[in-house]
PDB file of C-alpha atoms in Angstrom:
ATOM      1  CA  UNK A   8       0.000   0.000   0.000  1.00 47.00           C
ATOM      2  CA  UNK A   9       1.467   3.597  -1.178  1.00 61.00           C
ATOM      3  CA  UNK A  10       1.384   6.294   1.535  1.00 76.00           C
ATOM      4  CA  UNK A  11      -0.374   9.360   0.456  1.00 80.00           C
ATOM      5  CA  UNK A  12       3.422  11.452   0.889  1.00 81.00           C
ATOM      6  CA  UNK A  13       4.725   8.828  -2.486  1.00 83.00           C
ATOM      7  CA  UNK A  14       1.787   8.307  -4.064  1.00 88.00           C
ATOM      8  CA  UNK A  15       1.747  12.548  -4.320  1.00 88.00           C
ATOM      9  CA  UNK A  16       4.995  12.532  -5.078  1.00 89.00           C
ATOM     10  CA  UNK A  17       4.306   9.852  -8.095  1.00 92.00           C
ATOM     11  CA  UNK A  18       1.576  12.263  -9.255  1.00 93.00           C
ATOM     12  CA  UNK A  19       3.727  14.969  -8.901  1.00 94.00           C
ATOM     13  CA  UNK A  20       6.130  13.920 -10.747  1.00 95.00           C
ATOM     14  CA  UNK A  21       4.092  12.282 -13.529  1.00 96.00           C
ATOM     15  CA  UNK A  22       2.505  15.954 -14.095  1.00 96.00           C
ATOM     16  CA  UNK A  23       5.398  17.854 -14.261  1.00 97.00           C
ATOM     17  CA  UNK A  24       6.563  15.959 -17.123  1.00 97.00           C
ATOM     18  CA  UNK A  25       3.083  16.388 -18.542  1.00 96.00           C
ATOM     19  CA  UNK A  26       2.927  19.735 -18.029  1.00 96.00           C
ATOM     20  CA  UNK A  27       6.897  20.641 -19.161  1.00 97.00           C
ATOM     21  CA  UNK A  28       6.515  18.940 -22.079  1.00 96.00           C
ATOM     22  CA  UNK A  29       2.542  20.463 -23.016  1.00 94.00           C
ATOM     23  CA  UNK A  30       4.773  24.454 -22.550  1.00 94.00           C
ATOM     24  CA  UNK A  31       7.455  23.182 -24.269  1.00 95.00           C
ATOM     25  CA  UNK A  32       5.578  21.785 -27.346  1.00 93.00           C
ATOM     26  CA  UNK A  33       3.581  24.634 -27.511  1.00 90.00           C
ATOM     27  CA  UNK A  34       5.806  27.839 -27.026  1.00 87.00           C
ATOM     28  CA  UNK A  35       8.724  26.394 -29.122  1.00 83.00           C
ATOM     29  CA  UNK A  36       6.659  24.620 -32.137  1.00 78.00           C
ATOM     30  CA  UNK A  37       9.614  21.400 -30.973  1.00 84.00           C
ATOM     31  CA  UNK A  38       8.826  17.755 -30.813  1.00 91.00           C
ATOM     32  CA  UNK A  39      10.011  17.236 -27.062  1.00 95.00           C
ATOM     33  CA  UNK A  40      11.240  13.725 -26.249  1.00 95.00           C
ATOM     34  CA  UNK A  41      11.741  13.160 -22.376  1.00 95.00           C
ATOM     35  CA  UNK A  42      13.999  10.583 -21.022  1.00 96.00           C
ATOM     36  CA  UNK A  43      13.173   8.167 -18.487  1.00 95.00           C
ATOM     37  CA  UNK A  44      12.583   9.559 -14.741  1.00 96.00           C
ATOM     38  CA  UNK A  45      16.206   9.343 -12.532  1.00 97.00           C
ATOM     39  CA  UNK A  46      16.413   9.375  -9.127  1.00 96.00           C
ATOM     40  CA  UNK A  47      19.617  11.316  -7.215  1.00 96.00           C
ATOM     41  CA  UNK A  48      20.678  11.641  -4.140  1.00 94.00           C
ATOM     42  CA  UNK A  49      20.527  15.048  -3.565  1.00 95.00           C
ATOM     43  CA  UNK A  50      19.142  18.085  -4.593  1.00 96.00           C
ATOM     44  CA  UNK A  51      21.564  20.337  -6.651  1.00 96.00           C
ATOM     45  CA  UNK A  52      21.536  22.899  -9.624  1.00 97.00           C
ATOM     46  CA  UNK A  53      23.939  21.673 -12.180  1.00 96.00           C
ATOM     47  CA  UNK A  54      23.047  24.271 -14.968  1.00 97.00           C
ATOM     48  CA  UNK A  55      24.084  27.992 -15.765  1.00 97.00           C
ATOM     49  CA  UNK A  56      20.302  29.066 -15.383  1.00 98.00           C
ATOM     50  CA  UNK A  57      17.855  28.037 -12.798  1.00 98.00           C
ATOM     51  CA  UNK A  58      14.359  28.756 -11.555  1.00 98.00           C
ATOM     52  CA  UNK A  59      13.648  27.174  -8.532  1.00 98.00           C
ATOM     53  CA  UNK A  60      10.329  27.656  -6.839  1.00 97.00           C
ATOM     54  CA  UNK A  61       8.818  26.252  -2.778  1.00 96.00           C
ATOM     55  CA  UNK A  62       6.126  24.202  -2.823  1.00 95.00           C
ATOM     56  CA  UNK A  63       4.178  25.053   0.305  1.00 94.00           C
ATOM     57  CA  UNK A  64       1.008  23.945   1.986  1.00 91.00           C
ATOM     58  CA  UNK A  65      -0.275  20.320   1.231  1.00 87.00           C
ATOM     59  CA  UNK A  66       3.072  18.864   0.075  1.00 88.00           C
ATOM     60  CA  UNK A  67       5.890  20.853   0.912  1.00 92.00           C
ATOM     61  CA  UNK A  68       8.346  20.483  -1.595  1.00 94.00           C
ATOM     62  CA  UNK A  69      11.108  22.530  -4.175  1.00 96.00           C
ATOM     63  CA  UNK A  70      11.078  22.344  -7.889  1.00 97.00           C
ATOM     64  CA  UNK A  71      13.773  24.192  -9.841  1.00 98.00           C
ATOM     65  CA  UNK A  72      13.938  24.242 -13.884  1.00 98.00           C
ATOM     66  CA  UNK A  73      17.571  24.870 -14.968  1.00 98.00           C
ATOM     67  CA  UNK A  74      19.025  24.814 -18.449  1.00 97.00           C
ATOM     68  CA  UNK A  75      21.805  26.407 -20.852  1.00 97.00           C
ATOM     69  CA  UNK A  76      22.089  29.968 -21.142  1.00 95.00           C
ATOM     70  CA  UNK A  77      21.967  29.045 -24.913  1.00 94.00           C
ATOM     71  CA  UNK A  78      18.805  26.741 -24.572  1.00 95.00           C
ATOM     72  CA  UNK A  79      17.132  29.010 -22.091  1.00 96.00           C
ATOM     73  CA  UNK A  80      17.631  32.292 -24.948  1.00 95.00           C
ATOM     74  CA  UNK A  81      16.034  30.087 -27.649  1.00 93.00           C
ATOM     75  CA  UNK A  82      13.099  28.983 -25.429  1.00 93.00           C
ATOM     76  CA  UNK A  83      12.883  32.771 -24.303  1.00 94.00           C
ATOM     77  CA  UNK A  84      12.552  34.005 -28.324  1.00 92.00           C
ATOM     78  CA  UNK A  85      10.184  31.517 -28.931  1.00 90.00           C
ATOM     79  CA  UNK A  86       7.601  32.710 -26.115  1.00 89.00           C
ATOM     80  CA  UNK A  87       8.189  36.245 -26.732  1.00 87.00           C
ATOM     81  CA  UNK A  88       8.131  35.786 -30.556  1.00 83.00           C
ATOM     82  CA  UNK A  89      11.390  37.760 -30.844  1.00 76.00           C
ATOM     83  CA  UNK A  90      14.151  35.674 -32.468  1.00 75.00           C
ATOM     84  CA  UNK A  91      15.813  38.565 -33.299  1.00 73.00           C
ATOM     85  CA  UNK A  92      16.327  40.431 -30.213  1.00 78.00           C
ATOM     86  CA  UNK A  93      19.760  40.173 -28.195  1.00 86.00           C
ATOM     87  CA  UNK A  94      18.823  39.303 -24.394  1.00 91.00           C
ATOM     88  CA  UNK A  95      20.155  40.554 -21.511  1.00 93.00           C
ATOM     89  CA  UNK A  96      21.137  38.706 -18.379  1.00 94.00           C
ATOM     90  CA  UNK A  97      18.065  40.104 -16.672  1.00 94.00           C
ATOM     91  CA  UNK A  98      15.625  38.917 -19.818  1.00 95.00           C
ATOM     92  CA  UNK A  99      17.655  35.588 -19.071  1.00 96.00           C
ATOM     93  CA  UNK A 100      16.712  35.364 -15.196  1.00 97.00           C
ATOM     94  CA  UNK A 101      13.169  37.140 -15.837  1.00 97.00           C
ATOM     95  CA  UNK A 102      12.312  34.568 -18.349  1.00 96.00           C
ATOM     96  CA  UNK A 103      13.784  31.293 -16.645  1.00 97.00           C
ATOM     97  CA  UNK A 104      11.633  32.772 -12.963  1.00 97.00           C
ATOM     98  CA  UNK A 105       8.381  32.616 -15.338  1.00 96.00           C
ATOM     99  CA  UNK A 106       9.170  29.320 -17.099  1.00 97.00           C
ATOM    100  CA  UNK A 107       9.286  27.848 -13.692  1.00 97.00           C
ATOM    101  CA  UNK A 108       6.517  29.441 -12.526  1.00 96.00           C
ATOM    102  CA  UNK A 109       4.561  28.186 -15.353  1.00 95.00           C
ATOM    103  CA  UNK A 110       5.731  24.432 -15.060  1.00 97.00           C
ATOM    104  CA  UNK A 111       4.888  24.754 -11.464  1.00 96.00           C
ATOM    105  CA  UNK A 112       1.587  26.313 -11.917  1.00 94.00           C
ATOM    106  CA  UNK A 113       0.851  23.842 -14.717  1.00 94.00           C
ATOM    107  CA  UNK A 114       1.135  21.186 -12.056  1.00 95.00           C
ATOM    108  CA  UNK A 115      -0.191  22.198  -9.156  1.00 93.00           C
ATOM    109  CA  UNK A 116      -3.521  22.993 -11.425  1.00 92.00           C
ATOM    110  CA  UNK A 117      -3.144  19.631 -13.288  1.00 93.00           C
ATOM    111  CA  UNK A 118      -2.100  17.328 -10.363  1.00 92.00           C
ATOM    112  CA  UNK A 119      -5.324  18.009  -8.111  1.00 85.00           C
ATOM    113  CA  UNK A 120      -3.732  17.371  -5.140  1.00 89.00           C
ATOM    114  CA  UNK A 121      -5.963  20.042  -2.766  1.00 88.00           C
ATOM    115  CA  UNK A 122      -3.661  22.688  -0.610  1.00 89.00           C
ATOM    116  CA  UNK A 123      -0.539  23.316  -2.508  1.00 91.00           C
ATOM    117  CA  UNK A 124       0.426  26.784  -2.824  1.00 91.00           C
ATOM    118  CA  UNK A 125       3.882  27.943  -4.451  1.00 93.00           C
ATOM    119  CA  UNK A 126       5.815  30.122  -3.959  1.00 94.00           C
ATOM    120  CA  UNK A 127       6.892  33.670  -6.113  1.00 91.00           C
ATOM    121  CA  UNK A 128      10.306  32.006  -8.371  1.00 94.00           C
ATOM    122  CA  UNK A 129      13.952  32.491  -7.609  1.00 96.00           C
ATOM    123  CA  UNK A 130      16.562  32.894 -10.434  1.00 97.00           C
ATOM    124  CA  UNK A 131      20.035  31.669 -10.126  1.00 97.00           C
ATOM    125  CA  UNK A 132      22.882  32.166 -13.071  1.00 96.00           C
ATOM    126  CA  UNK A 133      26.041  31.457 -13.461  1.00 95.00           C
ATOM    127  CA  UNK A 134      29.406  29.639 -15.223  1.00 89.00           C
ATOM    128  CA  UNK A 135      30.360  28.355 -11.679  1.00 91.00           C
ATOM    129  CA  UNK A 136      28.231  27.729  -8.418  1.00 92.00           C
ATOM    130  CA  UNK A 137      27.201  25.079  -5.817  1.00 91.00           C
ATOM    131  CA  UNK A 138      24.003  25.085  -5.079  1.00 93.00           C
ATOM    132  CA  UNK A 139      22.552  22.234  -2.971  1.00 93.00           C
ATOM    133  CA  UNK A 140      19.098  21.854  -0.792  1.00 93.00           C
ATOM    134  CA  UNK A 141      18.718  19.088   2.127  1.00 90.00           C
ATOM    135  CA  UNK A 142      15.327  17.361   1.047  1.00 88.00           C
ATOM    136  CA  UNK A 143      13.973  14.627   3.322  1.00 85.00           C
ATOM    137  CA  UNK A 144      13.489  12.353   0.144  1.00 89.00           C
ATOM    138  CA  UNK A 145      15.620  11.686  -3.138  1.00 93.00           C
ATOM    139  CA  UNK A 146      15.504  14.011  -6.227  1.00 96.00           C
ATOM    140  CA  UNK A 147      13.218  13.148  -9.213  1.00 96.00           C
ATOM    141  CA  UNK A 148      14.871  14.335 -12.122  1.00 98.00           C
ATOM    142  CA  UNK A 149      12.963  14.861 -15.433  1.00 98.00           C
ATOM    143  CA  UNK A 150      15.039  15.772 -18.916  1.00 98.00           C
ATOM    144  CA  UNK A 151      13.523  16.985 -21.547  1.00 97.00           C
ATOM    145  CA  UNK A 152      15.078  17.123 -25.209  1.00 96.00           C
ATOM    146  CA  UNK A 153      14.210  19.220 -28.137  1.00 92.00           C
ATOM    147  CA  UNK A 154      16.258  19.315 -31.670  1.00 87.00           C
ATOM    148  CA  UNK A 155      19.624  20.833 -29.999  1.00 90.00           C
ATOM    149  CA  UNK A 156      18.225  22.335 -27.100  1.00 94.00           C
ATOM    150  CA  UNK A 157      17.378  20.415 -23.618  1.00 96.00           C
ATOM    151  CA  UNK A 158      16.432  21.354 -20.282  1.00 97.00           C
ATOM    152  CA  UNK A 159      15.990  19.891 -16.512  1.00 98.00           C
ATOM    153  CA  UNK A 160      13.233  20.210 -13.720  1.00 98.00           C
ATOM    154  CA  UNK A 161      14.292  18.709 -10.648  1.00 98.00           C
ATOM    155  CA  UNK A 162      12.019  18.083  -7.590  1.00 96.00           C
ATOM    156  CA  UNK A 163      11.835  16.608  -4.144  1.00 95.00           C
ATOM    157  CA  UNK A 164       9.232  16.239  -1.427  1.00 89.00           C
TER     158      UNK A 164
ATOM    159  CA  UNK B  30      -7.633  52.291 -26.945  1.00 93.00           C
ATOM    160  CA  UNK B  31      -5.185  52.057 -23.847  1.00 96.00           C
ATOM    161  CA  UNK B  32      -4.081  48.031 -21.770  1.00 97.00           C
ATOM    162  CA  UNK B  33      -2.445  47.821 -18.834  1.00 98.00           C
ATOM    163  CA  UNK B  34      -0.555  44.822 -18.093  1.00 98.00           C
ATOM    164  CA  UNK B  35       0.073  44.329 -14.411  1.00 98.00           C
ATOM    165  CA  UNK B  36       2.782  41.370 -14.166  1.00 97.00           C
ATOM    166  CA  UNK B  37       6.095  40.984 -12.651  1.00 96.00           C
ATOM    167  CA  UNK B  38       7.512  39.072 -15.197  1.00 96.00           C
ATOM    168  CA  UNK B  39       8.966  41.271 -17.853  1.00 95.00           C
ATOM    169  CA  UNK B  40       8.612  38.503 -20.353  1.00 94.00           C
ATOM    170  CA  UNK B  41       5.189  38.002 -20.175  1.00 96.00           C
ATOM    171  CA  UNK B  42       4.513  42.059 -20.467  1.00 96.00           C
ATOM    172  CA  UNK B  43       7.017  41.800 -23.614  1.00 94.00           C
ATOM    173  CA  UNK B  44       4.146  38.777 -25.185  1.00 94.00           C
ATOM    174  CA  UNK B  45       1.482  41.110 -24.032  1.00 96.00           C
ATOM    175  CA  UNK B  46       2.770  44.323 -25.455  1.00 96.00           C
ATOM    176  CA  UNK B  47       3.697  42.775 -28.783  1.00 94.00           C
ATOM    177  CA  UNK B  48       0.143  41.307 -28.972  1.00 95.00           C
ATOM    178  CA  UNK B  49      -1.602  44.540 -27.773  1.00 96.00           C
ATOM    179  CA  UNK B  50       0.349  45.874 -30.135  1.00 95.00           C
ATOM    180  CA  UNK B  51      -0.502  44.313 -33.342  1.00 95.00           C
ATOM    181  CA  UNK B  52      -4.049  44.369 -32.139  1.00 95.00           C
ATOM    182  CA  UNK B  53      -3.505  47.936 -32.533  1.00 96.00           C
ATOM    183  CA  UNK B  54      -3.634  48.773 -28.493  1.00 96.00           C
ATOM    184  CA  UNK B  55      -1.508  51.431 -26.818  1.00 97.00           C
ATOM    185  CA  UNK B  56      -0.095  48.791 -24.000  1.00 98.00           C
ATOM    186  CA  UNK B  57       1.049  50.559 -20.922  1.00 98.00           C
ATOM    187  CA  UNK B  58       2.645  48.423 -18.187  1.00 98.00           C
ATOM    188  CA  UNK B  59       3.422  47.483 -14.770  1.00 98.00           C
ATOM    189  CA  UNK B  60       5.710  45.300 -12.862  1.00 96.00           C
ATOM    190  CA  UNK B  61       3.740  45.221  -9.434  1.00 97.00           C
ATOM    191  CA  UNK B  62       0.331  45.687  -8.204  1.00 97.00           C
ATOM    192  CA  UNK B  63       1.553  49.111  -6.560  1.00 97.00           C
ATOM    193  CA  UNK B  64       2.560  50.400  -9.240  1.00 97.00           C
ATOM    194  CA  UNK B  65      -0.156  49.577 -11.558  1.00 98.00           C
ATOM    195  CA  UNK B  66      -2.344  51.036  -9.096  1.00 97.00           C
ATOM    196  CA  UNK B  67      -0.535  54.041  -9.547  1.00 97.00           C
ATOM    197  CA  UNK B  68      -0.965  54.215 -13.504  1.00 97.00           C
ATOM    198  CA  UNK B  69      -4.764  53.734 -13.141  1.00 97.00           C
ATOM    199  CA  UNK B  70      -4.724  56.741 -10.762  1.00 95.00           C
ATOM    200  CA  UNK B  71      -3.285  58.979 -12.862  1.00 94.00           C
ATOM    201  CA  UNK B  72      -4.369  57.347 -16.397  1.00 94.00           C
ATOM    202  CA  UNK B  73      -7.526  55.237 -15.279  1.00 89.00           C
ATOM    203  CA  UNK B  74      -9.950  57.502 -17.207  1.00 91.00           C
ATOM    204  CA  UNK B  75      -8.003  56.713 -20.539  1.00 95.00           C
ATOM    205  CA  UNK B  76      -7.447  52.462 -19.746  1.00 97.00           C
ATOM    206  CA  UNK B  77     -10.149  50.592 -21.722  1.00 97.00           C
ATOM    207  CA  UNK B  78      -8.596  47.177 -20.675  1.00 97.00           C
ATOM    208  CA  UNK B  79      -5.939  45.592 -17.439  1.00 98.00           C
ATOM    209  CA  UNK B  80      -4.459  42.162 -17.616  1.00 98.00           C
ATOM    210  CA  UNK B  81      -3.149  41.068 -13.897  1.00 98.00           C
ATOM    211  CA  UNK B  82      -1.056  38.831 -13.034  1.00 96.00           C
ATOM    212  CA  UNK B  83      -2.212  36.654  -9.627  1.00 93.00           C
ATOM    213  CA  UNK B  84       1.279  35.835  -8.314  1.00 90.00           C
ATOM    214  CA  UNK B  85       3.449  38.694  -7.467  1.00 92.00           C
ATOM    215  CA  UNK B  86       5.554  39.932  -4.613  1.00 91.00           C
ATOM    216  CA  UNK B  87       4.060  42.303  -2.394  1.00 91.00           C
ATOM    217  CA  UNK B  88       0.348  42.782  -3.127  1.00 95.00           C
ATOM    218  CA  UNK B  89      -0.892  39.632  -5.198  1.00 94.00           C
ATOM    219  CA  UNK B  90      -3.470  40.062  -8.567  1.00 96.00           C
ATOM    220  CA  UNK B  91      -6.673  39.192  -6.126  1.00 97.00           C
ATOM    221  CA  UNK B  92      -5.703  42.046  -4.116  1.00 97.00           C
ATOM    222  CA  UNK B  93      -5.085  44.702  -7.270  1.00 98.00           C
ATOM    223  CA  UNK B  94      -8.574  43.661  -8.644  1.00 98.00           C
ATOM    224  CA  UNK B  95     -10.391  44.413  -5.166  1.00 98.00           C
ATOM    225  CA  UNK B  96      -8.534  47.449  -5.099  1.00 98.00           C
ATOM    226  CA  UNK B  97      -9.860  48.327  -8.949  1.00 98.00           C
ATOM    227  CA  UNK B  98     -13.293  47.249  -7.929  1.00 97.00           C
ATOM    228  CA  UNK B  99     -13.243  49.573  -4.937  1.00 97.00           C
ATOM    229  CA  UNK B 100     -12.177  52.499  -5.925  1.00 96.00           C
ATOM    230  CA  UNK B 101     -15.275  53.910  -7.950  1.00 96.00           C
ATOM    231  CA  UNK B 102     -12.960  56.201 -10.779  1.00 95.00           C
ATOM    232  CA  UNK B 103     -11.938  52.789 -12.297  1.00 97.00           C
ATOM    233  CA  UNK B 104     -13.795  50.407 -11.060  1.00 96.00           C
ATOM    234  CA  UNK B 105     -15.642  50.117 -14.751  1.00 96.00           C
ATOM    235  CA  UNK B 106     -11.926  48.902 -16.388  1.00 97.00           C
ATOM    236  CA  UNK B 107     -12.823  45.429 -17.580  1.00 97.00           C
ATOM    237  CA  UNK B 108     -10.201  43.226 -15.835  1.00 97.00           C
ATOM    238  CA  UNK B 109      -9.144  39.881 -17.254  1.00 97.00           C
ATOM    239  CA  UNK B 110      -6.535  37.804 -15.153  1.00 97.00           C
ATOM    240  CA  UNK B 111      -3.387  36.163 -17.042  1.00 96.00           C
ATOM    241  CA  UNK B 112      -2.015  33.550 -14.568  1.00 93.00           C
ATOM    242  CA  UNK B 113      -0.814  30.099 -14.095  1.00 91.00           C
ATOM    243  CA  UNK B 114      -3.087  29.361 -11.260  1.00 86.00           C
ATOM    244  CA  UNK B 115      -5.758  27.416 -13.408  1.00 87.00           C
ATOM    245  CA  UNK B 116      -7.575  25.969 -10.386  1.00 88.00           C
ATOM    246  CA  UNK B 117     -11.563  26.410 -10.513  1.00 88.00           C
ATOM    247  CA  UNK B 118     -11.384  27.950  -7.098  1.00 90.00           C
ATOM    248  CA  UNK B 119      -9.320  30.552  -8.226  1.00 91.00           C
ATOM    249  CA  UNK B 120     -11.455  31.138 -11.441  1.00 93.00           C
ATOM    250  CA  UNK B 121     -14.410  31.337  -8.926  1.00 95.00           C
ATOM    251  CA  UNK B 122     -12.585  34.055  -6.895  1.00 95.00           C
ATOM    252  CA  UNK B 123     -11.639  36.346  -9.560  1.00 96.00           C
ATOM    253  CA  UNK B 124     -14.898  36.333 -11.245  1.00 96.00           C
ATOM    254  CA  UNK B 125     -16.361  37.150  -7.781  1.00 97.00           C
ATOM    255  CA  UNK B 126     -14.181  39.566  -7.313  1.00 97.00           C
ATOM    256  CA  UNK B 127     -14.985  41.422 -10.418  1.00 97.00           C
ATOM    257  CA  UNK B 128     -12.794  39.852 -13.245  1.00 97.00           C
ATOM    258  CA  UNK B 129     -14.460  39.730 -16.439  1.00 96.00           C
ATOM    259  CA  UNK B 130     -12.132  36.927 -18.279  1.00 95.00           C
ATOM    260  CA  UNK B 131      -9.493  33.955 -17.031  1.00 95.00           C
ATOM    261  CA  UNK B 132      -6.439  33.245 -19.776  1.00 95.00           C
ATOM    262  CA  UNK B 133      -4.004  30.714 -17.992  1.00 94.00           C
ATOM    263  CA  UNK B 134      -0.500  30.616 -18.717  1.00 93.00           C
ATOM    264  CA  UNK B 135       1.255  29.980 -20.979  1.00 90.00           C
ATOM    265  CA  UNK B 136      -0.777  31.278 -24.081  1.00 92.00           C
ATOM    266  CA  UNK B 137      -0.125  31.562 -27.211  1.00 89.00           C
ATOM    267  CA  UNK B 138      -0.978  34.822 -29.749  1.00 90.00           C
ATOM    268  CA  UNK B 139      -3.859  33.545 -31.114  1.00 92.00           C
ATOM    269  CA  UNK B 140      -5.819  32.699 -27.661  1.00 93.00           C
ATOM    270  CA  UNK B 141      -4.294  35.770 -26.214  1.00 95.00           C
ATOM    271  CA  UNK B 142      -5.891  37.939 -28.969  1.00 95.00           C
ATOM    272  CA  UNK B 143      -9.204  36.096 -28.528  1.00 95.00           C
ATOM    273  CA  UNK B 144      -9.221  36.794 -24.965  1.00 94.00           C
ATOM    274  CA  UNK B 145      -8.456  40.762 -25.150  1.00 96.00           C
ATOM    275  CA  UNK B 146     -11.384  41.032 -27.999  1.00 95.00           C
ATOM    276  CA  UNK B 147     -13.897  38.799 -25.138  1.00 94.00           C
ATOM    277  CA  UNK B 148     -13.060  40.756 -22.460  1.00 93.00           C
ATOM    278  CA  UNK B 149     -13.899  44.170 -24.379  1.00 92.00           C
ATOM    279  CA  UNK B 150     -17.019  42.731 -25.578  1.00 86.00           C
ATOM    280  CA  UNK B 151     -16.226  42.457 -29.258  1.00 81.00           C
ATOM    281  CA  UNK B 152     -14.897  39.047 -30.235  1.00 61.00           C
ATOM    282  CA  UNK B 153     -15.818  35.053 -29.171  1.00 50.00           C
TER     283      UNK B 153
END
C-alpha cells in the first residue's frame, strides 16, 4: 500500500513531465522527447540558469527548472516571438523565474492534489556555483530534449 | 484604446505588449500591483482594458482587482486575469471579485488575442 506522501509525489512527478513537455511543445513549435525519470541523491543545480520555486502547503516540496544559457535564450525568443532580439542577463533570469513558474503552476492545477500553494520564483545564473538543498526524500529528475536544445526540472518532497 | 498589463515578469509584459500591439492597443505596463495602481490613478480615465497577473511579490493580482473594484474612478476597467493558477477555485474568486475573463498561462498569440477582444465585448 502507497502512503499518500509517495503516491503525491508519483503524481507529482508524472505531471510535471506532462505539463513541461505540453509548454514546451507549444511555445517552441519542438517535438520534445523526455527521457526516463532518474532518481539522485541530492538536490543540486547543475546548470548555468535556474528557476527554482517552494512548494508550500499540502506537500511541501522545491522544484527548480535549470538549463543552458543558450537553450534558455532560444526557449525565451520563442515565447516572446522575438528571435531577433539580443537578451540581456536580466531577460535571461526574468524569463527562466516565469518558465518555472509556469511548469509549477501547470502542475499544481493539473495534479489536483488540494492545498498546494507555491511560492513567487527564484533565479540563479552562473558559469560556476554550488548550489545544494537538504530534502527529506531523493531528487526526481525529469530531462527533456528538443532538436539541440534540452532542459531539466528537478524536484523533491 | 489604452491596456495595462500588471505582471512581474517582464517577459510576459514583452508577449502582451507585442500582442496589444498588433491588435492595434496602446499597451502601458506594470511590474507590481503598486505600481499599476498608480498608472490607473493617474491614467484610469483613458485604460479601456488591465491584464493582472495573480502571483506577485508584495500585493498579489486578487488584491489589485479588489482594489480596482473599490475604488469607484476605475472600477468600470474590464479586468481579465493572465495567470498560471488554473484551479476552478481561483477562477471562482476572480470572477467574484470582479474579473471579467481567465487566460491561464502559458498562451499563445492567437488565444491571447481572442481573450483581449472577449473581455472588451467584441470578439468570441
Amino acid at each position: 500500500m502507497m502512503s499518500d506522501q509517495a503516491n503525491n509525489c508519483r503524481i507529482m512527478v508524472e505531471t510535471l513531465q506532462n505539463v513541461t513537455c505540453q509548454i514546451l511543445e507549444s511555445e517552441t513549435w519542438n517535438r520534445v522527447v523526455c527521457e526516463p525519470v532518474k532518481t539522485l541523491p541530492i538536490f543540486q543545480l547543475t546548470q548555468e540558469v535556474c528557476g527554482v520555486i517552494y512548494l508550500l502547503g499540502s506537500c511541501p516540496g522545491v522544484v527548480a527548472v535549470m538549463t543552458s544559457q543558450r537553450s534558455l535564450a532560444a526557449i525565451i525568443k520563442s515565447i516572446t516571438g522575438n528571435e531577433t532580439r539580443e537578451l540581456t542577463q536580466e531577460d535571461l533570469l526574468d524569463g527562466v523565474a516565469e518558465l518555472a513558474n509556469m511548469v509549477c503552476g501547470g502542475m499544481k492545477s493539473q495534479s489536483q492534489i488540494s492545498g498546494i500553494t507555491i511560492s513567487t520564483p527564484m533565479a540563479i545564473m552562473g558559469s560556476e556555483y554550488v548550489a545544494q538543498w537538504k530534502t527529506a526524500h531523493p531528487t526526481q529528475q525529469l530531462t527533456f530534449h528538443m532538436q539541440d536544445h534540452s532542459l531539466i526540472v528537478i524536484f523533491s518532497i | 484604446m489604452k491596456l495595462l498589463t500588471i505582471d512581474d515578469s517582464k517577459t510576459i509584459r514583452r508577449v502582451i505588449a507585442g500582442i496589444g500591439g498588433i491588435l492595434g492597443f496602446d499597451v502601458l505596463e506594470a511590474e507590481n500591483g503598486v505600481a499599476g495602481l498608480e498608472i490607473l490613478q493617474d491614467l484610469g480615465q483613458e485604460i479601456n482594458l488591465i491584464l493582472l497577473d495573480w502571483n506577485m511579490p508584495g500585493m498579489n493580482g486578487l488584491e489589485v482587482l479588489k482594489s480596482i473594484k473599490a475604488n469607484p474612478r476605475i472600477k468600470n476597467i474590464p479586468v481579465m486575469m493572465v495567470t498560471t493558477e488554473g484551479e476552478r477555485e481561483y477562477i471562482i474568486k476572480a470572477i467574484q471579485a470582479g474579473a471579467v475573463h481567465y487566460q491561464t498561462k502559458p498562451f499563445s498569440q492567437e488565444e491571447m488575442a481572442a481573450r483581449i477582444m472577449e473581455a472588451l465585448g467584441v470578439g468570441g
